[in-house]
Amino acid sequence: MNDLLRLARSLRCDPADPRHAFTHRLRIGLAVAALILILSLFR
């Protein structure tokens, strides 16, 4: 569990520019969605 929290903290991005924050969150969301899709296809 601690490893997951450490990973989440490293992926966290709090820039002053809202556009940069949005694109960062969008990339992370797409990466998570792709990972879920890949894992569901292998089942």
mmCIF file with all atom_site columns, C-alpha atoms in Angstrom, residues 9 11-18 20-21 24-25:
data_model
loop_
_atom_site.group_PDB
_atom_site.id
_atom_site.type_symbol
_atom_site.label_atom_id
_atom_site.label_alt_id
_atom_site.label_comp_id
_atom_site.label_asym_id
_atom_site.label_entity_id
_atom_site.label_seq_id
_atom_site.pdbx_PDB_ins_code
_atom_site.Cartn_x
_atom_site.Cartn_y
_atom_site.Cartn_z
_atom_site.occupancy
_atom_site.B_iso_or_equiv
_atom_site.pdbx_formal_charge
_atom_site.auth_seq_id
_atom_site.auth_comp_id
_atom_site.auth_asym_id
_atom_site.auth_atom_id
_atom_site.pdbx_PDB_model_num
ATOM 1  C CA . ARG A 1 9  ? 2.565  11.233 -4.965  1.00 0.00 ? 9  ARG A CA 1
ATOM 2  C CA . LEU A 1 11 ? 2.428  11.256 -10.407 1.00 0.00 ? 11 LEU A CA 1
ATOM 3  C CA . ARG A 1 12 ? 0.767  14.189 -8.701  1.00 0.00 ? 12 ARG A CA 1
ATOM 4  C CA . CYS A 1 13 ? 1.229  17.511 -10.443 1.00 0.00 ? 13 CYS A CA 1
ATOM 5  C CA . ASP A 1 14 ? 0.289  20.888 -8.936  1.00 0.00 ? 14 ASP A CA 1
ATOM 6  C CA . PRO A 1 15 ? 1.487  23.533 -11.383 1.00 0.00 ? 15 PRO A CA 1
ATOM 7  C CA . ALA A 1 16 ? 0.259  27.096 -11.389 1.00 0.00 ? 16 ALA A CA 1
ATOM 8  C CA . ASP A 1 17 ? -0.866 26.797 -15.036 1.00 0.00 ? 17 ASP A CA 1
ATOM 9  C CA . PRO A 1 18 ? -4.360 25.198 -15.195 1.00 0.00 ? 18 PRO A CA 1
ATOM 10 C CA . HIS A 1 20 ? -0.700 22.124 -17.808 1.00 0.00 ? 20 HIS A CA 1
ATOM 11 C CA . ALA A 1 21 ? -2.530 20.541 -14.872 1.00 0.00 ? 21 ALA A CA 1
ATOM 12 C CA . HIS A 1 24 ? -1.210 16.097 -17.053 1.00 0.00 ? 24 HIS A CA 1
ATOM 13 C CA . ARG A 1 25 ? -4.408 14.675 -15.541 1.00 0.00 ? 25 ARG A CA 1
#
